[in-house]
CSV table of C-alpha atoms in Angstrom, one decimal:
chain,number,residue,atom,x,y,z
X,712,MET,CA,292.8,40.7,103.0
X,713,ILE,CA,295.6,38.5,101.7
X,714,PHE,CA,295.7,34.8,101.4
X,715,SER,CA,298.8,32.8,100.6
X,716,SER,CA,299.2,31.4,97.1
X,717,GLU,CA,299.2,27.9,98.6
X,718,VAL,CA,295.7,28.5,100.1
X,719,LEU,CA,294.4,29.9,96.8
X,720,ASP,CA,296.0,27.3,94.7
X,721,SER,CA,294.6,24.5,96.9
X,722,ALA,CA,291.1,26.0,96.8
X,723,ALA,CA,291.2,26.5,93.0
X,724,ALA,CA,292.2,22.9,92.4
X,725,ASP,CA,289.3,21.4,94.3
X,726,PRO,CA,285.9,22.8,95.4
X,727,ALA,CA,286.0,20.4,98.3
X,728,SER,CA,289.5,21.5,99.5
X,729,PRO,CA,289.7,22.4,103.2
X,730,ALA,CA,291.2,25.7,102.0
X,731,TRP,CA,287.7,26.9,101.3
X,732,SER,CA,286.8,26.7,105.0
X,733,LEU,CA,289.8,28.9,105.8
X,734,ILE,CA,288.7,31.4,103.2
X,735,TRP,CA,285.1,31.5,104.6
X,736,ASP,CA,286.4,31.8,108.2
X,737,GLU,CA,288.9,34.6,107.5
X,738,SER,CA,286.4,36.5,105.3
X,739,CYS,CA,283.4,36.4,107.5
X,740,HIS,CA,283.0,38.0,110.9
X,741,GLN,CA,279.8,37.6,112.8
X,742,GLY,CA,277.7,37.2,109.7
X,743,THR,CA,279.2,40.1,107.8
X,744,PHE,CA,282.0,39.7,105.2
X,745,ASP,CA,285.0,41.9,105.4
X,746,PRO,CA,284.8,44.5,102.7
X,747,ALA,CA,288.4,43.8,101.9
X,748,SER,CA,287.3,40.4,100.7
X,749,GLY,CA,286.0,42.1,97.6
X,750,ALA,CA,289.5,41.8,96.2
X,751,LEU,CA,288.8,38.0,95.9
X,752,LEU,CA,286.0,38.5,93.3
X,753,PRO,CA,288.2,38.3,90.2
X,754,TRP,CA,289.9,35.2,91.5
X,755,LEU,CA,286.5,33.7,92.5
X,756,ALA,CA,285.1,34.4,89.0
X,757,ARG,CA,288.0,32.5,87.3
X,758,THR,CA,287.9,29.7,89.9
X,759,CYS,CA,284.1,29.2,89.6
X,760,ALA,CA,284.3,29.1,85.8
X,761,SER,CA,286.8,26.3,86.1
X,762,PHE,CA,284.5,24.1,88.2
X,763,ALA,CA,281.7,21.9,86.8
X,764,PRO,CA,278.3,23.4,87.6
X,765,GLU,CA,277.4,20.6,90.0
X,766,ARG,CA,280.5,21.3,92.0
X,767,ARG,CA,280.5,25.1,92.3
X,768,ASP,CA,277.5,25.7,94.5
X,769,GLY,CA,279.4,26.5,97.7
X,770,VAL,CA,281.9,28.6,95.9
X,771,VAL,CA,279.2,30.7,94.2
X,772,ALA,CA,277.4,31.1,97.6
X,773,LEU,CA,280.6,32.4,99.1
X,774,ALA,CA,281.1,34.8,96.2
X,775,GLY,CA,277.5,36.1,96.6
X,776,PHE,CA,278.0,36.9,100.3
X,777,ILE,CA,281.3,38.7,99.5
X,778,ALA,CA,279.7,40.7,96.6
X,779,VAL,CA,276.8,41.9,98.7
X,780,ASP,CA,279.1,43.2,101.5
X,781,ALA,CA,281.7,44.6,99.1
X,782,THR,CA,282.4,48.3,98.9
X,783,ASP,CA,280.7,50.4,96.2
X,784,ALA,CA,284.1,51.0,94.6
X,785,ASP,CA,284.8,47.2,94.4
X,786,ARG,CA,281.4,46.5,92.9
X,787,VAL,CA,282.1,49.0,90.2
X,788,ALA,CA,285.7,47.9,89.7
X,789,TYR,CA,284.7,44.2,89.5
X,790,SER,CA,281.4,44.6,87.7
X,791,GLN,CA,282.3,42.2,84.9
X,792,GLU,CA,283.5,39.6,87.3
X,793,ILE,CA,280.3,40.0,89.3
X,794,ALA,CA,278.2,39.6,86.1
X,795,THR,CA,280.2,36.4,85.3
X,796,LEU,CA,279.5,35.0,88.8
X,797,ARG,CA,275.9,35.8,88.5
X,798,ARG,CA,275.6,33.9,85.2
X,799,LEU,CA,277.4,30.9,86.7
X,800,ALA,CA,275.1,30.9,89.7
X,801,VAL,CA,272.0,30.9,87.4
X,802,GLU,CA,273.5,28.0,85.5
X,803,CYS,CA,273.8,26.0,88.7
X,804,LEU,CA,270.1,26.4,89.8
X,805,PRO,CA,268.6,23.5,87.8
X,806,GLY,CA,271.2,21.1,89.1
X,807,ALA,CA,271.2,22.1,92.8
X,808,SER,CA,271.4,18.9,94.8
X,809,THR,CA,269.3,20.0,97.8
X,810,ASP,CA,266.7,22.6,98.6
X,811,ARG,CA,269.3,24.4,100.8
X,812,ASP,CA,271.8,24.6,97.9
X,813,PHE,CA,269.0,25.9,95.6
X,814,VAL,CA,268.1,28.7,98.1
X,815,LEU,CA,271.8,29.6,98.6
X,816,LEU,CA,272.2,29.9,94.9
X,817,GLN,CA,269.1,32.2,94.6
X,818,GLN,CA,270.5,34.2,97.5
X,819,ALA,CA,273.9,34.5,95.7
X,820,VAL,CA,272.2,35.8,92.6
X,821,LEU,CA,270.6,38.5,94.7
X,822,GLY,CA,273.9,39.3,96.3
X,823,PHE,CA,275.5,39.8,92.9
X,824,ASP,CA,272.5,42.1,92.2
X,825,GLY,CA,273.5,44.2,95.2
X,826,ASP,CA,270.4,43.5,97.2
X,827,GLU,CA,271.6,44.0,100.8
X,828,ILE,CA,268.6,42.4,102.4
X,829,TRP,CA,267.6,39.5,100.1
X,830,GLY,CA,271.2,38.8,99.3
X,831,LYS,CA,271.3,37.4,102.8
X,832,GLU,CA,267.8,36.5,104.0
X,833,PRO,CA,266.1,33.9,101.6
X,834,ASP,CA,267.7,31.0,103.5
X,835,LEU,CA,265.2,31.8,106.3
X,836,VAL,CA,263.0,29.4,104.4
X,837,ILE,CA,265.5,26.6,105.2
X,838,ASP,CA,265.6,27.6,108.9
X,839,GLY,CA,261.8,27.5,108.9
X,840,GLU,CA,261.3,30.6,111.1
X,841,VAL,CA,261.8,34.3,111.0
X,842,ASP,CA,262.2,37.0,113.7
X,843,VAL,CA,260.5,40.3,113.1
X,844,GLN,CA,259.1,43.3,114.9
X,845,CYS,CA,255.5,44.5,114.6
X,846,PRO,CA,255.8,48.0,113.0
X,847,GLU,CA,252.9,49.3,115.2
X,848,CYS,CA,253.3,47.9,118.7
X,849,GLU,CA,257.0,46.8,118.3
X,850,ASP,CA,256.2,43.4,119.7
X,851,GLU,CA,259.0,41.0,118.8
X,852,LEU,CA,257.7,38.0,116.9
X,853,CYS,CA,259.3,34.6,116.1
X,854,LEU,CA,257.2,33.2,113.3
X,855,ASP,CA,257.0,29.7,112.0
X,856,LEU,CA,257.0,29.8,108.2
X,857,MET,CA,255.0,26.6,107.7
X,858,ALA,CA,252.8,26.2,110.9
X,859,GLU,CA,249.1,25.6,110.2
X,860,ASP,CA,248.2,28.1,112.9
X,861,SER,CA,250.7,30.7,111.8
X,862,PRO,CA,249.6,34.3,111.9
X,863,ILE,CA,251.1,34.6,108.4
X,864,GLU,CA,248.8,34.8,105.5
X,865,PRO,CA,250.6,33.2,102.5
X,866,TRP,CA,251.1,35.7,99.7
X,867,LEU,CA,253.7,37.1,97.2
X,868,THR,CA,254.0,40.8,98.0
X,869,SER,CA,256.6,41.9,95.5
X,870,HIS,CA,258.0,41.3,92.0
X,871,LEU,CA,261.1,39.7,93.7
X,872,ALA,CA,258.8,37.3,95.6
X,873,VAL,CA,257.0,36.3,92.4
X,874,ARG,CA,260.4,35.7,90.7
X,875,ILE,CA,262.0,33.5,93.3
X,876,HIS,CA,258.7,31.6,93.9
X,877,ALA,CA,258.5,30.9,90.2
X,878,GLU,CA,262.1,29.7,90.1
X,879,ALA,CA,261.2,27.2,92.9
X,880,VAL,CA,258.1,26.0,91.1
X,881,GLU,CA,259.9,25.6,87.8
X,882,ALA,CA,262.6,23.5,89.5
X,883,GLY,CA,259.9,21.3,91.1
X,884,ARG,CA,260.7,22.4,94.6
X,885,ASN,CA,257.2,22.7,95.8
X,886,SER,CA,258.0,22.9,99.6
X,887,LEU,CA,260.3,25.8,98.9
X,888,ALA,CA,257.7,27.5,96.8
X,889,THR,CA,255.2,27.2,99.6
X,890,ALA,CA,257.7,28.5,102.1
X,891,PHE,CA,258.3,31.6,100.0
X,892,THR,CA,254.6,32.4,100.1
X,893,TYR,CA,255.0,32.6,103.8
X,894,LEU,CA,258.3,34.5,103.9
X,895,PHE,CA,256.7,37.1,101.5
X,896,GLY,CA,253.3,36.8,103.2
X,897,ARG,CA,251.2,39.1,105.4
X,898,VAL,CA,251.0,39.0,109.2
X,899,HIS,CA,248.3,39.9,111.7
X,900,CYS,CA,250.2,40.8,114.8
X,901,PRO,CA,248.9,38.5,117.6
X,902,ASN,CA,249.4,41.4,120.1
X,903,CYS,CA,247.8,44.4,118.5
X,904,GLY,CA,246.1,43.0,115.3
X,905,THR,CA,248.1,45.2,112.9
X,906,ARG,CA,248.4,43.7,109.4
X,907,PHE,CA,251.7,44.1,107.7
X,908,ASP,CA,253.9,42.7,105.0
X,909,LEU,CA,256.4,40.3,106.6
X,910,ALA,CA,259.1,40.9,104.1
X,911,ASP,CA,259.1,44.7,104.9
X,912,GLN,CA,260.2,43.9,108.5
X,913,VAL,CA,262.8,41.1,107.7
X,914,GLY,CA,266.3,42.2,108.8
X,915,ARG,CA,265.0,45.1,110.9
X,916,VAL,CA,264.6,43.4,114.2
X,917,SER,CA,267.4,44.0,116.8
X,918,TRP,CA,266.9,41.9,119.9
X,919,GLY,CA,269.1,42.6,122.9
């Protein structure tokens, strides 16, 4: 994937430039980033480093999405740049202006870590619901992450869950912290009664 020097120069000059929308649109197809976009990682690392932390949220989020969908060869070739981008994302977390920005930064960090599921899914806590399939009866469930009558039992079922929950608590984002206990909670299927870890089923449902 090749962008003109005019587009890249405009984007590098201003994190609010319309050129960023073009880069997003041309890189992403139906929720998946073109593996060829991995070639942008060195440029993104340089560009992010030139922006103040409070102005790089969106750029870091883009880089995280690109990194998680990059080829294995590109992740190896650009490992130093990915490490730089991860550090820049972590630096942004305390100053994130909104809960959504905070979650997208957490998601970007996981994308830089190469987590193919959680490098894309934590923003479900912003959407407020998650679609999964019961592993036993295969009933398709749309679950509210905060409803009082939710079949989800709040929990933190993995080291990753504990980590990102702790980050939200430390940042004073209590509503996000609560939402994470649901996203990483346990479900009693309303159809068959099977109890399962919700996070194990995230990303596996394929509804026709």
